[in-house]
Coordinates of C-alpha atoms and ligand atoms in Angstrom, one line a residue:
M194 CA 61.6 87.8 88.9
P195 CA 61.0 91.5 89.1
A196 CA 64.0 93.8 89.0
E197 CA 65.6 95.1 92.2
R198 CA 65.7 98.4 93.9
V199 CA 69.3 98.8 94.7
G200 CA 71.1 101.0 97.5
V201 CA 74.8 101.1 97.5
V202 CA 76.4 102.8 100.7
G203 CA 79.9 103.9 99.7
A204 CA 79.1 104.3 96.1
T205 CA 82.0 106.8 95.5
G206 CA 84.7 104.6 97.2
A207 CA 87.2 102.0 95.6
V208 CA 84.9 99.0 96.2
G209 CA 81.5 100.7 95.9
S210 CA 82.2 102.3 92.3
R211 CA 83.4 98.8 91.2
L212 CA 80.0 97.3 92.6
L213 CA 78.0 99.6 90.5
S214 CA 80.1 98.8 87.2
I215 CA 79.8 95.1 88.2
L216 CA 76.1 95.1 88.6
E217 CA 76.0 96.6 85.1
E218 CA 78.4 94.2 83.5
R219 CA 76.7 91.1 84.9
G220 CA 73.1 92.3 83.9
F221 CA 72.0 92.4 87.4
P222 CA 68.3 93.4 87.2
V223 CA 68.0 96.9 88.3
E224 CA 64.8 99.0 88.7
E225 CA 66.1 101.7 90.8
I226 CA 69.6 102.8 92.1
R227 CA 70.2 104.8 95.2
P228 CA 73.9 105.6 95.7
F229 CA 74.8 106.8 99.3
A230 CA 78.3 108.4 100.3
S231 CA 79.4 110.9 102.9
E232 CA 78.3 114.6 103.3
R233 CA 81.5 115.5 101.4
S234 CA 80.1 114.0 98.4
Q235 CA 76.4 115.1 98.8
G236 CA 75.0 115.6 95.1
K237 CA 78.1 114.2 93.6
L238 CA 77.1 112.2 90.4
V239 CA 77.9 108.6 89.8
E240 CA 77.0 106.7 86.3
F241 CA 74.8 103.8 86.2
Q242 CA 73.4 102.3 82.8
G243 CA 74.5 105.5 81.0
R244 CA 72.5 107.7 83.4
S245 CA 73.8 110.0 86.3
F246 CA 72.7 109.4 89.6
S247 CA 73.0 112.0 92.7
C248 CA 74.7 110.6 95.9
Q249 CA 72.6 110.9 99.0
V250 CA 73.7 111.0 102.8
L251 CA 72.4 108.4 105.1
R252 CA 69.5 109.5 107.2
S253 CA 66.5 107.9 109.0
G254 CA 64.1 106.3 106.3
C255 CA 66.7 106.5 103.5
F256 CA 66.4 102.7 102.7
N257 CA 62.6 102.7 102.4
G258 CA 61.3 100.8 99.3
L259 CA 64.7 99.3 98.6
S260 CA 65.1 95.5 98.0
F261 CA 68.9 95.2 98.4
V262 CA 71.4 97.3 100.2
F263 CA 75.2 96.9 99.8
F264 CA 77.5 98.3 102.4
D265 CA 81.0 99.2 101.1
A266 CA 81.8 102.3 103.6
S267 CA 83.4 101.5 107.0
D268 CA 82.9 99.3 110.0
E269 CA 81.5 102.5 111.7
I270 CA 79.0 103.0 109.1
S271 CA 77.8 99.2 108.8
K272 CA 77.4 99.2 112.5
E273 CA 75.3 102.2 112.6
W274 CA 73.1 101.6 109.5
V275 CA 72.8 97.9 108.9
P276 CA 70.3 97.6 111.4
E277 CA 68.2 100.3 109.7
A278 CA 68.6 98.6 106.2
L279 CA 67.4 95.3 107.8
R280 CA 64.3 96.9 109.4
S281 CA 63.5 98.4 106.2
G282 CA 63.0 95.0 104.8
A283 CA 65.9 94.8 102.3
W284 CA 68.4 92.0 101.8
V285 CA 71.7 93.3 103.0
V286 CA 75.2 92.5 101.8
D287 CA 77.9 93.9 104.1
N288 CA 81.6 94.0 103.3
S289 CA 82.7 95.5 106.5
A290 CA 84.3 93.4 109.3
V291 CA 81.6 94.0 111.7
Y292 CA 79.4 91.0 111.4
R293 CA 81.8 88.6 109.7
L294 CA 82.4 86.5 112.8
D295 CA 79.0 86.7 114.3
D296 CA 77.4 83.3 114.3
A297 CA 74.1 84.5 113.3
V298 CA 75.6 85.8 110.0
P299 CA 76.7 83.8 107.3
L300 CA 79.9 84.9 105.6
I301 CA 79.9 83.9 102.2
V302 CA 82.2 83.2 99.2
P303 CA 79.7 81.6 96.7
E304 CA 82.2 79.3 95.3
V305 CA 83.2 77.7 98.7
N306 CA 80.1 77.8 101.0
E307 CA 77.0 78.7 98.9
A308 CA 75.1 76.1 101.0
D309 CA 75.6 78.1 104.1
L310 CA 73.7 81.2 102.2
V311 CA 71.0 78.5 101.1
A312 CA 70.5 77.3 104.7
S313 CA 70.5 80.9 106.1
I314 CA 67.8 82.0 103.8
R315 CA 65.7 79.0 104.8
V316 CA 65.8 80.3 108.6
G317 CA 65.0 83.7 107.6
R318 CA 68.2 85.4 107.7
R319 CA 68.5 88.6 105.5
L320 CA 72.1 90.0 106.4
F321 CA 75.0 88.4 104.5
A322 CA 78.7 89.3 105.0
G323 CA 81.6 89.5 102.6
P324 CA 85.0 88.4 103.8
N325 CA 88.1 90.5 104.0
C326 CA 89.7 90.6 100.5
S327 CA 92.9 88.5 101.4
T328 CA 90.5 85.7 102.6
V329 CA 88.5 85.3 99.5
Q330 CA 91.1 84.4 97.3
L331 CA 92.7 81.9 99.9
V332 CA 89.6 80.0 100.6
V333 CA 88.8 79.7 96.9
A334 CA 92.2 77.8 96.2
L335 CA 92.2 75.9 99.6
R336 CA 88.6 74.5 99.3
T337 CA 89.6 72.1 96.5
I338 CA 92.9 71.0 98.2
H339 CA 90.7 70.1 101.4
E340 CA 88.3 68.2 99.4
L341 CA 91.1 66.1 97.6
A342 CA 93.5 65.7 100.4
G343 CA 92.3 67.1 103.9
I344 CA 94.2 70.3 104.9
R345 CA 96.2 69.8 108.4
R346 CA 98.1 73.4 108.4
V347 CA 98.1 76.5 106.4
V348 CA 101.0 79.0 106.5
V349 CA 100.3 82.2 104.4
S350 CA 102.1 85.4 103.7
T351 CA 100.4 88.2 102.0
Y352 CA 101.4 90.9 99.6
Q353 CA 98.5 93.4 99.6
S354 CA 98.1 96.3 97.3
V355 CA 97.4 99.8 98.7
S356 CA 93.7 99.9 97.4
G357 CA 92.9 97.3 100.1
A358 CA 93.1 100.6 102.3
G359 CA 90.7 102.5 99.9
T360 CA 91.1 105.2 97.3
A361 CA 92.9 107.6 99.5
A362 CA 95.7 105.0 100.0
M363 CA 95.9 104.6 96.2
D364 CA 96.3 108.4 95.9
E365 CA 99.1 108.5 98.4
L366 CA 101.0 105.8 96.6
R367 CA 100.8 107.8 93.3
E368 CA 101.8 110.9 95.1
Q369 CA 104.9 109.5 96.6
V370 CA 106.2 108.1 93.4
G371 CA 108.6 110.7 92.3
S372 CA 108.2 112.9 95.2
D373 CA 109.2 112.9 98.9
A374 CA 105.6 113.4 100.0
A375 CA 105.2 112.1 103.7
A376 CA 103.0 109.3 104.8
A377 CA 99.3 110.0 106.0
I378 CA 97.3 106.9 105.6
F379 CA 100.1 104.4 106.1
P380 CA 102.3 104.5 109.2
H381 CA 105.5 105.0 106.9
R382 CA 105.8 106.0 103.3
I383 CA 104.7 103.1 101.1
A384 CA 106.4 104.0 97.8
F385 CA 109.3 101.5 97.3
N386 CA 108.7 100.1 100.7
L387 CA 107.2 97.1 102.5
I388 CA 105.0 97.6 105.7
P389 CA 104.6 94.3 107.7
R390 CA 101.6 95.5 109.7
I391 CA 98.0 95.7 108.4
G392 CA 95.4 96.7 111.0
K393 CA 95.9 97.1 114.7
V394 CA 98.5 95.0 116.6
Q395 CA 96.7 92.8 119.0
A396 CA 97.8 91.5 122.4
D397 CA 99.1 88.1 121.0
G398 CA 101.3 90.1 118.4
F399 CA 99.2 89.4 115.2
T400 CA 97.5 92.2 113.6
S401 CA 93.9 92.6 113.0
E402 CA 94.3 91.9 109.4
E403 CA 96.2 88.6 110.1
Q404 CA 93.5 87.6 112.6
K405 CA 90.7 88.1 110.2
L406 CA 92.6 85.9 107.7
M407 CA 92.8 83.0 109.9
R408 CA 89.5 83.4 111.7
E409 CA 87.4 83.9 108.4
S410 CA 89.0 81.2 106.7
R411 CA 88.2 78.6 109.4
K412 CA 84.4 79.9 109.3
I413 CA 84.0 79.8 105.4
L414 CA 85.6 76.5 105.0
G415 CA 83.7 75.1 107.9
I416 CA 86.9 73.9 109.7
P417 CA 86.8 75.4 113.2
E418 CA 90.0 73.8 114.2
L419 CA 91.9 74.5 111.1
K420 CA 95.6 75.2 111.9
I421 CA 96.4 78.4 110.1
V422 CA 99.0 81.1 110.5
A423 CA 99.4 84.4 108.7
T424 CA 101.6 87.3 108.0
A425 CA 100.1 90.2 106.2
V426 CA 102.4 92.8 104.4
R427 CA 101.4 95.9 102.6
V428 CA 103.4 96.4 99.3
P429 CA 103.7 99.3 96.9
T430 CA 101.3 98.1 94.4
L431 CA 97.9 99.6 93.3
I432 CA 95.4 96.6 92.8
S433 CA 95.4 92.9 93.6
H434 CA 96.7 91.0 96.6
A435 CA 99.3 88.1 96.4
E436 CA 99.6 85.4 98.8
S437 CA 102.4 82.8 99.3
V438 CA 100.7 79.6 100.8
F439 CA 102.1 76.5 102.2
V440 CA 99.6 73.8 102.9
E441 CA 100.2 70.7 104.7
I442 CA 97.7 67.9 103.9
E443 CA 96.6 64.5 105.3
K444 CA 97.8 62.5 102.1
E445 CA 99.5 62.6 98.8
L446 CA 98.1 64.7 96.2
P447 CA 99.7 64.6 92.7
L448 CA 100.2 68.2 91.7
E449 CA 98.6 67.6 88.1
R450 CA 95.5 66.2 89.8
L451 CA 95.1 69.5 91.8
R452 CA 95.8 71.6 88.7
D453 CA 93.0 69.8 86.8
A454 CA 90.5 70.1 89.8
W455 CA 91.5 73.8 90.1
R456 CA 90.7 74.1 86.4
Q457 CA 87.1 72.7 87.0
V458 CA 86.4 75.6 89.7
T459 CA 84.2 78.3 88.2
G460 CA 86.2 81.7 88.7
L461 CA 89.6 80.1 89.4
S462 CA 92.4 80.0 86.7
V463 CA 95.5 78.0 86.9
L464 CA 98.4 80.1 85.4
D465 CA 101.2 77.8 86.0
E466 CA 104.0 77.4 83.6
P467 CA 106.9 79.4 85.5
E468 CA 109.4 78.4 82.7
N469 CA 107.6 80.3 80.1
D470 CA 107.0 83.1 82.8
V471 CA 103.3 82.5 83.0
Y472 CA 102.1 82.9 86.7
P473 CA 99.5 85.1 88.4
M474 CA 100.7 88.7 89.0
N475 CA 99.0 92.1 89.7
D476 CA 99.3 92.9 86.1
N477 CA 97.4 90.0 84.7
T478 CA 94.7 89.9 87.6
A479 CA 93.9 93.8 88.2
G480 CA 90.7 94.6 86.5
R481 CA 89.6 91.1 86.0
D482 CA 87.3 88.7 87.7
G483 CA 88.1 85.7 89.7
V484 CA 91.3 84.3 91.3
A485 CA 94.4 83.1 89.7
V486 CA 96.7 80.2 91.1
G487 CA 100.3 79.3 89.9
R488 CA 103.7 78.1 91.2
L489 CA 102.4 74.9 92.5
R490 CA 105.0 72.8 93.9
R491 CA 105.5 70.1 96.6
D492 CA 107.0 71.2 99.8
P493 CA 109.9 69.0 100.5
S494 CA 110.2 70.0 104.4
V495 CA 107.0 68.0 105.4
N496 CA 105.6 64.5 104.6
H497 CA 102.6 65.8 102.5
G498 CA 102.9 69.5 101.6
L499 CA 102.2 71.9 98.9
C500 CA 103.3 75.5 98.1
F501 CA 101.5 77.8 95.6
W502 CA 100.9 81.4 94.9
V503 CA 97.5 82.9 94.5
V504 CA 96.6 86.5 93.3
S505 CA 93.2 88.3 92.7
D506 CA 92.0 91.6 92.2
N507 CA 91.1 92.7 95.9
L508 CA 88.5 95.2 94.8
R509 CA 86.6 92.7 92.5
K510 CA 86.5 89.0 93.7
G511 CA 87.9 90.1 97.1
A512 CA 85.0 92.6 97.5
A513 CA 82.6 94.1 94.8
L514 CA 82.1 91.0 92.7
N515 CA 81.8 88.7 95.7
A516 CA 78.9 90.8 97.1
V517 CA 77.2 90.8 93.6
Q518 CA 77.6 87.1 93.4
I519 CA 76.1 86.8 96.9
A520 CA 73.1 88.9 95.9
E521 CA 72.7 86.6 92.8
C522 CA 72.6 83.6 95.0
I523 CA 70.1 85.3 97.4
R524 CA 67.8 86.0 94.2
K525 CA 68.2 82.5 92.9
T526 CA 67.6 81.0 96.2
A527 CA 64.7 83.2 97.5
G528 CA 63.1 83.5 94.1
T529 CA 63.0 87.4 94.9
Ligands
NAP1923 N1 89.5 97.9 99.5 C1 89.3 96.7 99.7 O1 90.0 95.8 98.9 C2 88.2 95.9 100.4 C3 88.0 94.5 100.5 C4 87.0 94.1 101.2 C5 86.3 94.7 101.8 N2 86.4 96.2 101.9 C6 85.5 96.9 102.8 O2 84.8 97.6 101.8 C7 84.6 99.1 102.4 C8 85.0 100.3 101.5 O3 86.3 100.2 101.5 P1 87.0 100.9 100.1 O4 88.2 100.5 100.2 O5 86.2 101.1 99.0 O6 87.2 102.3 101.0 P2 87.1 103.9 100.3 O7 87.7 103.9 98.9 O8 87.7 104.7 101.4 O9 85.6 104.3 100.3 C9 84.8 104.5 101.4 C10 83.4 104.9 100.9 O10 82.6 105.2 102.1 C11 81.9 106.5 101.9 N3 81.8 106.9 103.3 C12 82.5 107.6 104.2 N4 81.9 108.1 105.2 C13 80.5 107.9 104.9 C14 79.5 108.4 105.5 N5 79.2 108.9 106.8 N6 78.1 107.9 104.9 C15 78.0 107.3 103.8 N7 79.2 107.0 103.1 C16 80.5 107.2 103.6 C17 82.9 107.3 101.0 O11 82.3 108.4 100.6 P3 83.1 109.8 100.3 O12 83.7 109.6 98.9 O13 82.0 110.8 100.2 O14 84.0 110.0 101.4 C18 83.3 106.1 100.0 O15 82.2 106.1 99.2 C19 85.2 98.9 103.9 O16 84.2 98.5 104.9 C20 86.2 97.9 103.8 O17 86.5 97.5 104.9 C21 87.4 96.8 101.3

């Protein structure tokens, strides 16, 4: 297969910069790399395969000749520029929220629903969406439970790091630790604080982040009627999101059987020896690939229920790594 000519929109951002390094780490075959950023970064250099590349701004025709374009900028940029990338003939992997719930756009976590990607390629689709970071890790863990015991209901609370809001939010937390710097990105100071609102508050009282988690999980798992309720909380950590999850299931599922099944899932690790202080945390997931689960136990408050804790690097598996894996699946399926 020939090497690819790759565009990265948002190449200077928290996700885009990791996407460049993950392409390199995984040996994604790249013949040309074209990084895009805002006017603020025009001419700024980004490193790829030991060489420096100058960031360009988006303009008409800027995607010509590219075979893949990754979007890691913002909803507004994706809305405006994804159509142009598709017109240029590229495969497009979009990490914004714009197309995720569009019936014509597959929303993909390869470990969970690669089959949807394959089916979409067969009917000529060229645009693929990556989910919200908190959704990715949840569905990777839930898929096995659904296969083994059928999920009835999910209750999830998130503990989301500031990098979920981008590079500027990471800078804001760093600055506030040890100073009385005021809040700018977040509605309140985030240092030594928890903020129980991520995204806009909707008419039903949920936030947009909570709605994404609920709706995207239903789509990726292919369970449109899934009962799921979420509370999303911003916490003062830099990288990795954690989630406390309660799952009601159709029938009894021995805990060791689930741990064994989870161990078979590529990209999922079981860190579950709490008595030895082995469990997933920000410290042992940030900067690493995959999703980690632990603290698995039976929920005694329902007939058949489980509780567990799941953590993943939101910038890697939650965004950049997942996008690269989507591109790898496209290449494998379409034989590009
Ligand atoms: N952070 C996460 O955990 C996460 C997870 C899943 C999905 N996502 C999605 O990934 C995308 C990027 O998020 P992020 O956290 O990486 O944000 P970020 O750190 O704020 O980076 C934003 C990137 O977009 C670029 N950009 C801004 N305006 C632009 C313009 N007019 N033209 C071209 N590029 C422009 C920025 O360039 P400058 O450096 O020049 O400003 C920067 O490279 C968002 O759509 C987000 O929803 C993020």
